Amino acid sequence: MSDAGYDKQQAREAGEIARLLSYVLILLASVGLFVSAAAIPTSRFEKLGAGAFPKIVFAGIALVAVIAIIDALRKIPAGAYGRFACQTVAWAKRRALVFVVLGALAVYLLAIPLLGFSIASFLFILSLELVLMPRTPMTLLIAVIVAAVFSFGLNWLFAEVFTVFLPRGVL
Amino acid sequence: MDSFLSGAAQIFTLATLIYMLAGSIAGIVAAAIPGFTVTMAIVLTLPLTFTMEPLQGIAVMLSVYVGGYTGGLISAALLGIPGTPSSVATTFDAFPMARRGEPGRALSLGVWASFFGTIISTLVLIVAAPPLAMFAVKLGPWEYFSLIVFALTIVASLVGDSVIRGMLAGLIGLAISTVGTDPIMGRPRFDFGIEMLQTGLPFLVVLIGIFAISQLTSEVEDAKSVRSGNPLVTGAIDFQTWKVMKEVLLRPVNLIRSSIVGVLIGALPGAGGSIANLVAYDQAKRNSKDPDSFGKGNPDGVVASEAGNSATAGGGLIPLIGLGIPGSAVDAILMASLMVHGISVGPRLIMDHADLVYGMFIAMAVASLMMLLVSVLSMRLFLRVAEVPKWLIVPVVMVCCVVGSFALNNRVTDLYLLGFIGVAGYTLRALGYSLAPLVLGVILGPIAETNLRRALMTDADPSLFFTRPISLIFLIAAVLSIAWAIRSHLKHRKTSGRSTDAPAS
């Protein structure tokens, strides 16, 4: 969490806890995947099997994650854990627009196969512009033109010039 | 001499030069779009060259090739998004330089470095193609694996604020590269029954998701700045092409070293611009008197990355011309183009079609001049991108990323992957993980695994990695590289009086 909140020290501690959680998650995933790699059958045609390289990599991840966890635990003061939830909510609130953008992207990606590239892109660009822009008649006009050019225009360019056909949709 | 003049006569016709100019523009524009690679641009150009004379067709494709290596610089410098995998390292310094109000300088540095890198690689190509090609094919899987081990030590230069998180990111990259069918036996791995994972995670989609989506999302973190209509770069945009040319030429050691790195890596089959730019950047940082300034807009970083990736264009032609072995996907397409015209590529190419080979050398030099001309003339136009407000650029570039990801394999599932990796990339960035080592891991993972397993299949004795001289040299270089990184890390801790592993919050 690379942002300075109202209390920099508390924000830094919360960031360290978030990183600690990520190390734990990575450790658990790497152990699980190591076990999964060990289950890959070996081949009699080669010394190393398909699972050998992944096992080396996941063992490496697990080792570094353990070091990271020890290092993080050493840095985090005991009182910081209690403030973590509060700090996380404050961090997320400051980044509300980020979540809006990622949400819009998710909806857009899911809508492409249904609506087709042109319509989905037009709606995505225009709606995101409406959320992000300073609203004046001029910016509204620009937003509509840009949305049309980079949805229907881009589709035309790829189909006619590059002969790459973007999804047409089913609706 | 007759062959040289014959080749020159075929290149210096009005029609060829016009076609080459169009090729340069197409290459630059294609590579500037995130996800639209030089390879794709070349593939699209190939059918257009079928009706041309062989050398004319090759010259046009070389123009797209050279232009493409430069085009990736534009989005790397202005948006912080590598237009192609070969411009990953360009984002490290060109982007911070552009953000501090010097986008013109960042672009000019990159363009001039690309130009000189291509020219140096062409000179090396002319002088050293046959001996270098012979050297390149003598390398076995042991040498390749040791080379990749050496290349992986670059992670030490790219770890950012935290060594531990940098190493984790690099290892996660390697882990990502193991998803899908294994490269030797074709056995499925880690697909968990999900169809889209069965063919592995496409590198380009990972690159776009990690760098582009996370960067674009970061742009809207400051809601007040976005809603007030702020552009990407504030302040006057300075644009002094000739002054910057001098600035590049005043770094002869960096320029030549990076170009040689690009040529050598380009000459190795399987490696290419995506590795060359990172290795050249790493070497520039290690040899700098002020390594701490790298990643903060150091001109040496921009020069190294761009000279390194552009020089792979000439380097890649070395095994192609010398031995008929394509060094990269783009070289394979160039080879296919020659074969379409009934020219068999191999060691006899230079003897049977000397005019064609000399023509290719001349075409490389002309293509780099055209790239320079097009870049210098269009730079002001591209710089306007930096003046576009964030509320316009973020959704539009996201759509371009979607198009680039889809056009790669024409698969809608790649788009879902893009979204997932984008969110993961933003999360990692927010948690203070450096994303460059992750990308390096994804690039190097398959090459490392393939060569390790191939080496042990050829001979089960692992001591060969240490007894084959070139392999041993690479391993010693890797050890020295790590020792250097530890030394510089300790030195940095001593001078700053604090751990470099401090929280990034």
XYZ file of C-alpha atoms in Angstrom:
676
model
C 0.000 0.000 0.000
C 2.127 2.751 -1.291
C 0.244 5.769 -0.131
C 0.716 8.141 2.716
C -2.443 8.414 4.747
C -3.312 10.909 7.423
C -0.924 9.162 9.757
C 2.085 8.080 7.744
C 3.452 5.791 10.416
C 0.158 3.916 10.796
C -0.275 3.687 7.019
C 3.265 2.275 6.725
C 2.528 -0.323 9.386
C -0.714 -1.285 7.656
C 1.220 -1.609 4.392
C 3.682 -3.921 6.111
C 0.823 -6.091 7.425
C -0.732 -6.240 3.937
C 2.633 -7.364 2.586
C 2.907 -9.940 5.362
C -0.486 -11.333 4.305
C 0.721 -11.479 0.710
C 3.841 -13.424 1.779
C 1.682 -15.902 3.710
C -0.625 -16.303 0.707
C 2.332 -16.811 -1.620
C 3.856 -19.347 0.786
C 0.617 -21.358 0.986
C 0.170 -21.272 -2.787
C 3.787 -22.304 -3.430
C 3.552 -25.228 -0.985
C 0.296 -26.379 -2.626
C 1.746 -26.061 -6.113
C 4.957 -27.826 -5.047
C 2.851 -30.792 -3.927
C 0.928 -30.616 -7.203
C 4.217 -30.548 -9.180
C 5.525 -33.541 -7.230
C 2.479 -35.505 -8.387
C 3.354 -34.991 -12.070
C 4.552 -38.378 -13.374
C 8.221 -38.579 -14.370
C 9.335 -39.823 -17.757
C 11.719 -42.711 -18.341
C 13.163 -40.803 -21.299
C 14.697 -38.017 -19.258
C 16.390 -37.483 -15.929
C 14.177 -34.547 -14.952
C 10.446 -34.823 -15.469
C 7.851 -32.178 -16.274
C 7.513 -31.481 -12.557
C 11.205 -30.950 -11.728
C 11.611 -27.332 -12.837
C 8.341 -26.188 -11.210
C 9.399 -27.956 -7.992
C 12.698 -26.004 -7.972
C 10.822 -22.744 -8.584
C 8.120 -23.342 -5.944
C 10.711 -24.451 -3.385
C 12.568 -21.190 -4.101
C 9.369 -19.173 -3.655
C 8.566 -20.933 -0.388
C 12.075 -20.288 0.947
C 12.050 -16.582 0.070
C 8.484 -16.217 1.397
C 9.534 -17.682 4.771
C 12.448 -15.207 4.957
C 10.049 -12.388 4.014
C 7.567 -13.427 6.716
C 10.277 -13.487 9.407
C 11.543 -10.106 8.248
C 8.038 -8.596 8.217
C 7.133 -9.981 11.672
C 10.277 -8.342 13.022
C 9.236 -4.957 11.644
C 5.557 -4.821 12.651
C 4.800 -3.482 16.145
C 2.198 -5.424 18.133
C -0.345 -2.577 18.192
C -0.433 -2.272 14.417
C -2.556 -5.390 13.889
C -5.517 -3.829 15.693
C -5.455 -0.764 13.438
C -5.081 -2.767 10.223
C -8.787 -3.055 9.280
C -9.343 0.664 9.853
C -6.299 1.645 7.803
C -7.282 -0.710 4.977
C -10.757 0.787 4.716
C -9.246 4.287 4.682
C -6.778 3.214 1.954
C -9.559 1.699 -0.150
C -11.712 4.822 0.238
C -8.885 7.019 -1.039
C -8.675 4.765 -4.100
C -12.377 4.549 -4.864
C -11.764 5.563 -8.472
C -9.316 2.688 -8.955
C -12.003 0.194 -7.957
C -14.496 1.893 -10.290
C -12.035 1.568 -13.199
C -11.233 -2.079 -12.444
C -14.941 -2.867 -12.032
C -15.765 -1.168 -15.335
C -12.961 -3.129 -17.015
C -14.334 -6.412 -15.646
C -17.862 -5.629 -16.878
C -16.456 -4.552 -20.267
C -14.448 -7.765 -20.715
C -17.493 -9.863 -19.839
C -19.730 -7.815 -22.159
C -17.484 -8.115 -25.255
C -18.627 -11.637 -26.264
C -22.274 -10.611 -25.793
C -22.418 -7.097 -27.219
C -19.488 -7.339 -29.602
C -16.325 -5.255 -29.523
C -17.750 -2.035 -31.011
C -20.799 -1.599 -28.777
C -19.068 -2.838 -25.608
C -16.061 -0.559 -26.232
C -18.275 2.456 -26.981
C -20.193 1.962 -23.735
C -16.995 1.290 -21.747
C -15.094 4.326 -23.017
C -18.054 6.678 -22.713
C -19.117 5.554 -19.248
C -15.570 5.651 -17.896
C -15.004 9.081 -19.408
C -18.233 10.301 -17.797
C -17.006 9.073 -14.415
C -13.510 10.527 -14.770
C -13.949 13.781 -16.690
C -14.682 17.338 -15.624
C -18.187 17.784 -17.017
C -18.632 20.607 -19.533
C -20.512 20.608 -22.872
C -17.173 20.544 -24.712
C -15.726 17.576 -22.785
C -19.030 15.717 -23.277
C -18.809 16.226 -27.042
C -15.155 15.121 -27.088
C -16.010 12.067 -24.990
C -18.711 10.913 -27.436
C -16.472 11.446 -30.487
C -13.494 9.650 -28.879
C -15.712 6.751 -27.772
C -17.095 6.361 -31.304
C -13.676 6.574 -32.993
C -11.972 4.102 -30.659
C -14.823 1.583 -30.760
C -16.462 1.577 -34.193
C -13.443 3.189 -35.912
C -10.929 0.765 -34.389
C -13.151 -2.177 -35.319
C -13.333 -0.941 -38.912
C -9.552 -0.362 -39.063
C -8.722 -3.852 -37.842
C -11.300 -5.561 -40.058
C -10.598 -3.650 -43.263
C -6.884 -2.877 -43.041
C -5.373 -5.616 -40.876
C -8.037 -8.307 -41.593
C -8.198 -9.001 -37.864
C -11.838 -9.477 -36.858
C -12.670 -8.367 -33.340
C -15.530 -10.132 -31.474
C -18.922 -9.450 -33.058
C -21.148 -10.492 -30.156
C -24.266 -12.617 -30.049
C -26.947 -10.031 -29.350
C 31.987 -5.086 -55.454
C 29.639 -5.891 -58.332
C 27.308 -7.671 -55.944
C 27.375 -4.687 -53.579
C 26.530 -2.271 -56.397
C 23.812 -4.586 -57.679
C 22.265 -4.767 -54.209
C 22.500 -0.990 -53.811
C 20.905 -0.436 -57.218
C 17.908 -2.544 -56.193
C 17.457 -0.672 -52.914
C 17.894 2.846 -54.251
C 14.869 2.869 -56.552
C 12.028 5.269 -55.928
C 9.451 2.491 -55.503
C 11.577 0.568 -52.953
C 12.345 3.691 -50.956
C 8.656 4.672 -50.854
C 7.672 1.155 -49.765
C 10.396 1.217 -47.116
C 9.173 4.567 -45.820
C 5.646 3.149 -45.529
C 7.119 0.103 -43.760
C 8.949 2.310 -41.246
C 5.781 4.242 -40.441
C 3.775 1.005 -40.117
C 6.402 -0.532 -37.816
C 6.562 2.512 -35.546
C 2.778 2.866 -35.294
C 2.198 -0.873 -34.772
C 4.772 -1.171 -32.003
C 3.439 1.945 -30.268
C 0.125 0.126 -29.682
C 0.450 -1.999 -26.527
C 0.106 -5.649 -27.462
C 0.687 -5.165 -31.167
C 4.184 -6.621 -31.602
C 6.846 -6.266 -34.277
C 6.205 -9.932 -35.146
C 2.536 -9.256 -35.794
C 3.376 -6.226 -37.927
C 5.828 -8.326 -39.965
C 3.289 -11.144 -40.386
C 0.748 -8.655 -41.691
C 3.343 -7.175 -44.055
C 4.429 -10.539 -45.484
C 1.501 -11.085 -47.907
C 1.944 -7.542 -49.246
C 5.518 -8.361 -50.320
C 4.665 -11.477 -52.357
C 4.297 -9.496 -55.566
C 7.528 -7.542 -55.011
C 11.044 -8.426 -56.079
C 12.780 -10.540 -53.363
C 15.117 -7.800 -52.144
C 12.389 -5.182 -52.335
C 10.113 -7.348 -50.190
C 12.862 -8.069 -47.663
C 13.776 -4.364 -47.525
C 10.175 -3.433 -46.705
C 10.016 -6.069 -43.970
C 13.345 -4.884 -42.538
C 11.898 -1.351 -42.413
C 8.920 -2.614 -40.410
C 11.351 -4.569 -38.191
C 13.645 -1.602 -37.470
C 10.696 0.800 -37.092
C 8.989 -1.616 -34.721
C 11.920 -1.736 -32.326
C 11.723 2.048 -32.048
C 7.927 2.305 -31.910
C 7.770 0.432 -28.616
C 9.629 3.377 -27.111
C 6.721 5.765 -27.611
C 4.216 4.151 -25.265
C 7.063 3.097 -22.921
C 8.217 6.695 -22.484
C 4.902 8.527 -22.556
C 2.570 6.058 -20.833
C 4.952 3.794 -18.914
C 3.579 0.872 -20.931
C 6.063 -1.125 -23.023
C 4.648 -1.154 -26.564
C 6.573 -4.383 -27.199
C 8.408 -6.813 -24.892
C 11.681 -5.355 -26.176
C 10.948 -1.985 -24.591
C 10.336 -3.181 -21.021
C 13.602 -1.653 -19.748
C 12.842 1.586 -21.599
C 9.989 2.237 -19.177
C 12.406 2.245 -16.207
C 14.034 5.586 -17.034
C 12.233 7.048 -20.068
C 8.901 7.130 -18.222
C 10.184 8.900 -15.061
C 12.029 11.327 -17.339
C 8.828 12.060 -19.266
C 6.875 12.442 -16.023
C 9.247 15.041 -14.655
C 8.467 17.197 -17.710
C 11.025 15.960 -20.243
C 9.046 13.689 -22.599
C 10.743 15.203 -25.668
C 14.175 14.398 -24.269
C 13.099 10.854 -23.342
C 11.772 10.156 -26.837
C 14.727 11.804 -28.608
C 17.241 9.856 -26.504
C 15.479 6.631 -27.391
C 15.231 7.430 -31.098
C 18.904 8.384 -31.439
C 20.027 5.397 -29.370
C 17.903 3.126 -31.594
C 19.400 4.674 -34.696
C 23.005 4.295 -33.578
C 22.262 0.823 -32.167
C 20.935 -0.326 -35.551
C 23.878 1.212 -37.424
C 26.424 -0.415 -35.074
C 24.664 -3.776 -35.383
C 24.673 -3.459 -39.180
C 28.419 -2.811 -39.147
C 28.979 -5.838 -36.906
C 26.706 -7.863 -39.171
C 28.759 -6.959 -42.247
C 32.109 -7.658 -40.610
C 31.374 -10.601 -38.363
C 28.331 -12.503 -39.644
C 30.030 -15.796 -40.612
C 32.349 -16.227 -37.559
C 29.676 -15.106 -35.074
C 27.142 -17.434 -36.634
C 29.571 -20.346 -36.335
C 30.126 -19.455 -32.668
C 26.405 -19.155 -31.940
C 25.565 -22.627 -33.216
C 28.378 -24.254 -31.254
C 26.540 -23.427 -28.049
C 24.690 -26.399 -26.598
C 21.886 -26.529 -24.027
C 24.507 -26.352 -21.216
C 25.732 -22.972 -22.440
C 22.203 -21.703 -22.993
C 21.118 -22.718 -19.503
C 24.194 -21.072 -17.965
C 23.528 -17.954 -20.041
C 19.970 -17.815 -18.706
C 21.258 -18.280 -15.138
C 23.510 -15.280 -15.806
C 20.573 -13.346 -17.293
C 18.467 -14.156 -14.223
C 21.010 -12.376 -12.050
C 19.723 -9.191 -13.700
C 16.853 -9.475 -11.220
C 19.319 -8.073 -8.674
C 19.365 -4.815 -10.653
C 15.599 -4.621 -10.971
C 14.442 -5.428 -7.451
C 13.417 -1.867 -6.668
C 12.944 -0.948 -3.009
C 13.059 -4.455 -1.631
C 15.428 -7.294 -2.477
C 13.086 -9.895 -0.976
C 10.017 -8.729 -2.888
C 12.090 -8.390 -6.076
C 13.267 -11.986 -5.746
C 9.722 -13.150 -5.014
C 8.468 -11.315 -8.097
C 11.170 -12.922 -10.284
C 10.303 -16.373 -8.941
C 6.584 -15.757 -9.453
C 7.444 -14.890 -13.079
C 9.271 -18.207 -13.417
C 6.257 -19.967 -11.852
C 3.886 -18.309 -14.338
C 6.043 -19.642 -17.165
C 5.468 -23.233 -15.987
C 1.693 -23.090 -16.498
C 0.446 -25.078 -19.500
C 2.008 -27.835 -21.541
C 5.595 -28.628 -20.558
C 8.097 -27.704 -23.280
C 9.815 -31.099 -23.664
C 7.251 -33.879 -23.253
C 4.069 -31.914 -23.829
C 2.606 -32.983 -20.499
C -0.152 -30.715 -19.108
C 0.769 -28.810 -15.934
C -1.159 -26.599 -13.528
C -4.191 -26.163 -15.792
C -6.595 -27.340 -13.035
C -9.041 -28.404 -15.742
C -9.411 -24.832 -16.970
C -9.268 -24.806 -20.768
C -7.606 -21.426 -21.143
C -4.682 -22.502 -18.936
C -3.958 -25.606 -21.009
C -1.957 -23.711 -23.615
C -0.135 -21.672 -20.974
C -0.325 -18.008 -20.158
C 0.484 -15.981 -23.298
C 3.510 -13.860 -22.496
C 2.148 -10.793 -24.240
C -1.111 -10.864 -22.295
C 0.905 -11.149 -19.065
C 3.058 -8.200 -20.158
C 0.061 -6.002 -21.025
C -1.826 -6.948 -17.879
C 1.134 -6.475 -15.576
C 2.446 -3.222 -16.987
C -0.374 -1.552 -18.904
C -3.487 -2.246 -16.850
C -1.703 -1.689 -13.541
C -0.111 1.558 -14.806
C -3.390 2.898 -16.221
C -5.197 2.047 -13.008
C -2.513 3.814 -10.994
C -3.132 6.943 -13.075
C -6.571 7.369 -11.490
C -5.407 6.980 -7.883
C -5.508 10.732 -7.430
C -9.190 11.396 -8.159
C -8.849 15.167 -7.763
C -6.103 15.391 -10.386
C -8.029 13.228 -12.870
C -11.303 15.134 -12.468
C -9.600 18.490 -12.879
C -8.570 17.356 -16.382
C -4.820 17.139 -15.744
C -2.727 15.749 -18.603
C -0.159 12.954 -18.171
C 2.689 15.463 -18.182
C 2.404 18.968 -16.857
C 4.603 21.870 -17.934
C 6.104 22.868 -21.277
C 7.362 20.060 -23.476
C 10.934 20.662 -24.562
C 12.011 19.154 -27.871
C 15.639 19.503 -28.952
C 16.537 16.695 -31.323
C 20.082 17.756 -32.241
C 21.094 18.596 -28.693
C 19.915 15.161 -27.616
C 21.871 13.543 -30.464
C 25.041 15.012 -28.949
C 23.943 13.781 -25.536
C 23.702 10.237 -26.904
C 27.031 10.464 -28.736
C 28.687 11.705 -25.548
C 27.949 8.264 -24.084
C 30.063 6.217 -26.506
C 30.959 3.444 -24.069
C 27.344 2.839 -23.055
C 26.151 3.089 -26.653
C 28.711 0.645 -28.044
C 28.475 -1.771 -25.107
C 24.668 -1.875 -25.289
C 24.748 -2.347 -29.059
C 27.255 -5.191 -28.772
C 25.066 -6.804 -26.081
C 22.107 -6.470 -28.485
C 24.062 -7.982 -31.387
C 25.334 -10.922 -29.332
C 21.958 -11.708 -27.780
C 20.229 -11.219 -31.129
C 22.662 -13.700 -32.683
C 21.661 -16.423 -30.206
C 18.719 -18.408 -31.556
C 15.793 -18.110 -29.155
C 16.928 -14.931 -27.437
C 16.003 -11.493 -28.754
C 15.105 -7.886 -28.062
C 13.049 -8.776 -24.994
C 16.184 -10.050 -23.219
C 18.695 -7.713 -24.880
C 17.117 -4.502 -23.563
C 17.148 -5.809 -19.990
C 20.729 -7.116 -20.175
C 21.980 -3.875 -21.777
C 20.183 -1.844 -19.093
C 21.645 -4.022 -16.350
C 25.157 -3.628 -17.747
C 24.750 0.156 -17.984
C 23.591 0.309 -14.365
C 26.400 -1.908 -13.109
C 29.029 0.159 -14.900
C 27.565 3.511 -13.903
C 29.215 5.736 -11.332
C 25.755 6.581 -10.062
C 23.682 3.359 -10.163
C 21.167 4.757 -7.672
C 19.948 7.274 -10.249
C 18.764 4.451 -12.519
C 15.000 4.049 -12.496
C 14.602 7.758 -11.781
C 15.077 9.116 -15.308
C 18.763 8.472 -15.990
C 19.539 9.097 -19.713
C 22.046 6.214 -19.669
C 19.187 3.816 -18.905
C 17.193 4.998 -21.933
C 20.232 4.833 -24.229
C 21.215 1.345 -23.047
C 17.750 -0.145 -23.415
C 16.998 1.315 -26.841
C 20.458 0.706 -28.332
C 20.339 -2.845 -26.945
C 16.956 -3.812 -28.390
C 17.513 -2.134 -31.762
C 20.876 -3.855 -32.189
C 19.170 -7.251 -32.002
C 17.707 -6.522 -35.451
C 21.193 -6.821 -36.987
C 22.245 -9.546 -34.562
C 19.262 -11.718 -35.486
C 20.303 -11.666 -39.131
C 23.717 -13.151 -38.298
C 22.642 -16.803 -37.912
C 20.007 -16.306 -40.610
C 22.508 -15.145 -43.217
C 25.440 -17.211 -41.960
C 23.690 -20.527 -41.379
C 20.050 -20.268 -42.357
C 18.919 -20.494 -38.727
C 16.367 -17.871 -37.660
C 17.300 -16.233 -34.368
C 13.761 -15.133 -33.523
C 10.154 -15.343 -34.713
C 10.680 -12.233 -36.849
C 13.776 -13.752 -38.471
C 11.774 -16.914 -39.196
C 9.197 -14.813 -41.042
C 11.978 -13.058 -42.991
C 13.315 -16.497 -43.867
C 9.864 -17.634 -44.988
C 9.633 -14.552 -47.170
C 12.912 -15.443 -48.905
C 11.735 -19.011 -49.396
C 8.469 -17.784 -50.927
C 10.623 -16.101 -53.533
C 12.447 -19.360 -54.191
C 15.650 -18.430 -52.345
C 16.960 -21.150 -50.071
C 18.510 -19.741 -46.916
C 21.645 -21.393 -45.587
C 25.411 -21.195 -45.586
C 25.417 -20.897 -49.391
C 23.173 -17.818 -49.397
C 26.082 -15.402 -49.299
C 27.812 -17.275 -52.148
C 24.782 -17.829 -54.382
C 22.987 -14.517 -53.757
C 25.688 -12.086 -52.679
C 23.769 -9.142 -54.178
C 20.762 -10.026 -52.026
C 22.843 -10.264 -48.843
C 24.630 -6.965 -49.521
C 21.240 -5.486 -50.394
C 19.952 -6.596 -46.981
C 22.898 -4.886 -45.277
C 22.207 -1.679 -47.205
C 18.474 -2.010 -46.502
C 19.200 -2.222 -42.758
C 21.155 1.031 -42.860
C 18.532 2.753 -45.040
C 15.725 1.454 -42.796
C 17.398 2.942 -39.728
C 17.745 6.284 -41.519
C 14.073 6.162 -42.481
C 13.134 5.294 -38.910
C 15.103 8.320 -37.740
C 13.469 10.567 -40.329
C 9.942 9.361 -39.551
C 10.545 9.533 -35.782
C 12.009 13.032 -35.826
C 9.241 14.347 -38.082
C 6.437 12.670 -36.150
C 7.825 13.209 -32.645
C 5.825 16.376 -32.022
C 2.670 14.515 -33.007
C 3.416 11.664 -30.615
C 4.311 14.113 -27.859
C 0.758 15.417 -28.019
C -0.174 12.166 -26.274
C 1.490 13.534 -23.141
C -0.855 16.524 -23.278
C -4.045 14.461 -23.463
C -5.959 14.529 -20.170
C -5.972 11.348 -18.114
C -9.766 10.971 -18.299
C -9.431 10.512 -22.070
C -6.251 8.467 -22.259
C -7.041 5.850 -19.596
C -10.181 4.318 -21.194
C -8.806 4.610 -24.740
C -5.478 2.899 -23.979
C -7.324 0.199 -22.022
C -9.352 -0.541 -25.156
C -6.103 -0.646 -27.191
C -4.738 -3.169 -24.656
C -7.855 -5.297 -25.114
C -7.453 -5.188 -28.908
C -3.747 -6.093 -28.657
C -4.465 -9.017 -26.319
C -7.276 -10.340 -28.502
C -5.451 -9.943 -31.823
C -2.601 -12.144 -30.567
C -4.577 -15.432 -30.664
C -8.138 -14.328 -31.513
C -9.282 -15.782 -28.162
C -11.869 -14.110 -25.935
C -10.515 -16.093 -22.973
C -7.259 -14.130 -23.289
C -9.288 -11.046 -22.399
C -10.425 -12.595 -19.126
C -6.819 -13.467 -18.434
C -5.862 -9.867 -19.175
C -8.394 -8.616 -16.625
C -7.229 -11.076 -13.969
C -3.531 -10.335 -14.510
C -4.268 -6.608 -14.587
C -5.880 -6.767 -11.146
C -3.034 -8.974 -9.870
C -0.485 -6.523 -11.332
C -2.123 -3.551 -9.636
C -2.285 -5.441 -6.327
C 1.405 -6.362 -6.525
C 2.303 -2.777 -7.436
C 0.233 -1.420 -4.542
C 1.999 -3.836 -2.192
C 5.397 -2.538 -3.312
C 6.489 -5.477 -5.504
C 8.706 -4.581 -8.445
C 7.035 -5.818 -11.636
C 10.109 -5.896 -13.901
C 11.660 -9.044 -12.310
C 8.316 -10.802 -12.738
C 8.333 -10.101 -16.480
C 11.988 -11.174 -16.677
C 11.040 -14.470 -15.019
C 8.217 -15.060 -17.503
C 10.587 -14.392 -20.441
C 13.459 -16.523 -19.184
C 11.533 -19.375 -17.544
C 10.739 -21.476 -20.612
C 14.242 -21.031 -22.077
C 15.849 -22.037 -18.768
C 13.648 -25.123 -18.323
C 13.972 -26.298 -21.925
C 17.751 -26.079 -21.911
C 18.194 -27.578 -18.446
C 16.118 -30.622 -19.362
C 17.592 -30.903 -22.844
C 21.115 -30.812 -21.421
C 20.365 -33.586 -18.926
C 18.594 -35.630 -21.609
C 21.665 -35.397 -23.830
C 24.002 -36.365 -21.014
C 22.836 -37.089 -17.483
C 26.121 -35.803 -16.044
C 25.419 -32.376 -14.455
C 29.141 -31.612 -14.154
C 29.109 -30.680 -17.854
C 27.636 -27.321 -16.877
C 30.948 -26.616 -15.113
C 33.394 -28.374 -17.412
C 32.318 -26.926 -20.765
C 34.361 -23.707 -21.027
C 31.716 -21.288 -22.343
C 29.123 -22.628 -19.900
C 31.629 -22.157 -17.072
C 32.348 -18.581 -18.190
C 28.622 -17.752 -18.034
C 28.325 -19.340 -14.572
C 31.363 -17.435 -13.284
C 29.815 -14.263 -14.729
C 26.600 -15.095 -12.850
C 28.490 -15.544 -9.550
C 30.385 -12.280 -10.103
C 27.124 -10.568 -10.958
C 25.517 -11.696 -7.697
C 28.656 -10.735 -5.739
C 28.539 -7.296 -7.351
C 24.861 -6.931 -6.448
C 25.492 -7.903 -2.802
C 28.458 -5.530 -2.606
C 26.517 -2.634 -4.061
C 23.535 -3.440 -1.815
C 25.764 -3.367 1.292
C 27.437 -0.174 0.074
C 24.063 1.433 -0.458
C 22.948 0.407 3.047
C 26.116 1.839 4.514
C 25.823 5.166 2.697
C 22.110 5.644 3.245
C 22.350 4.456 6.825
C 19.200 2.400 6.489
C 18.044 -0.842 4.996
C 17.033 -0.796 1.342
C 14.305 -3.160 2.386
C 12.374 -0.363 4.018
C 8.592 -0.360 3.553
C 7.447 1.261 0.359
C 4.443 2.883 1.982
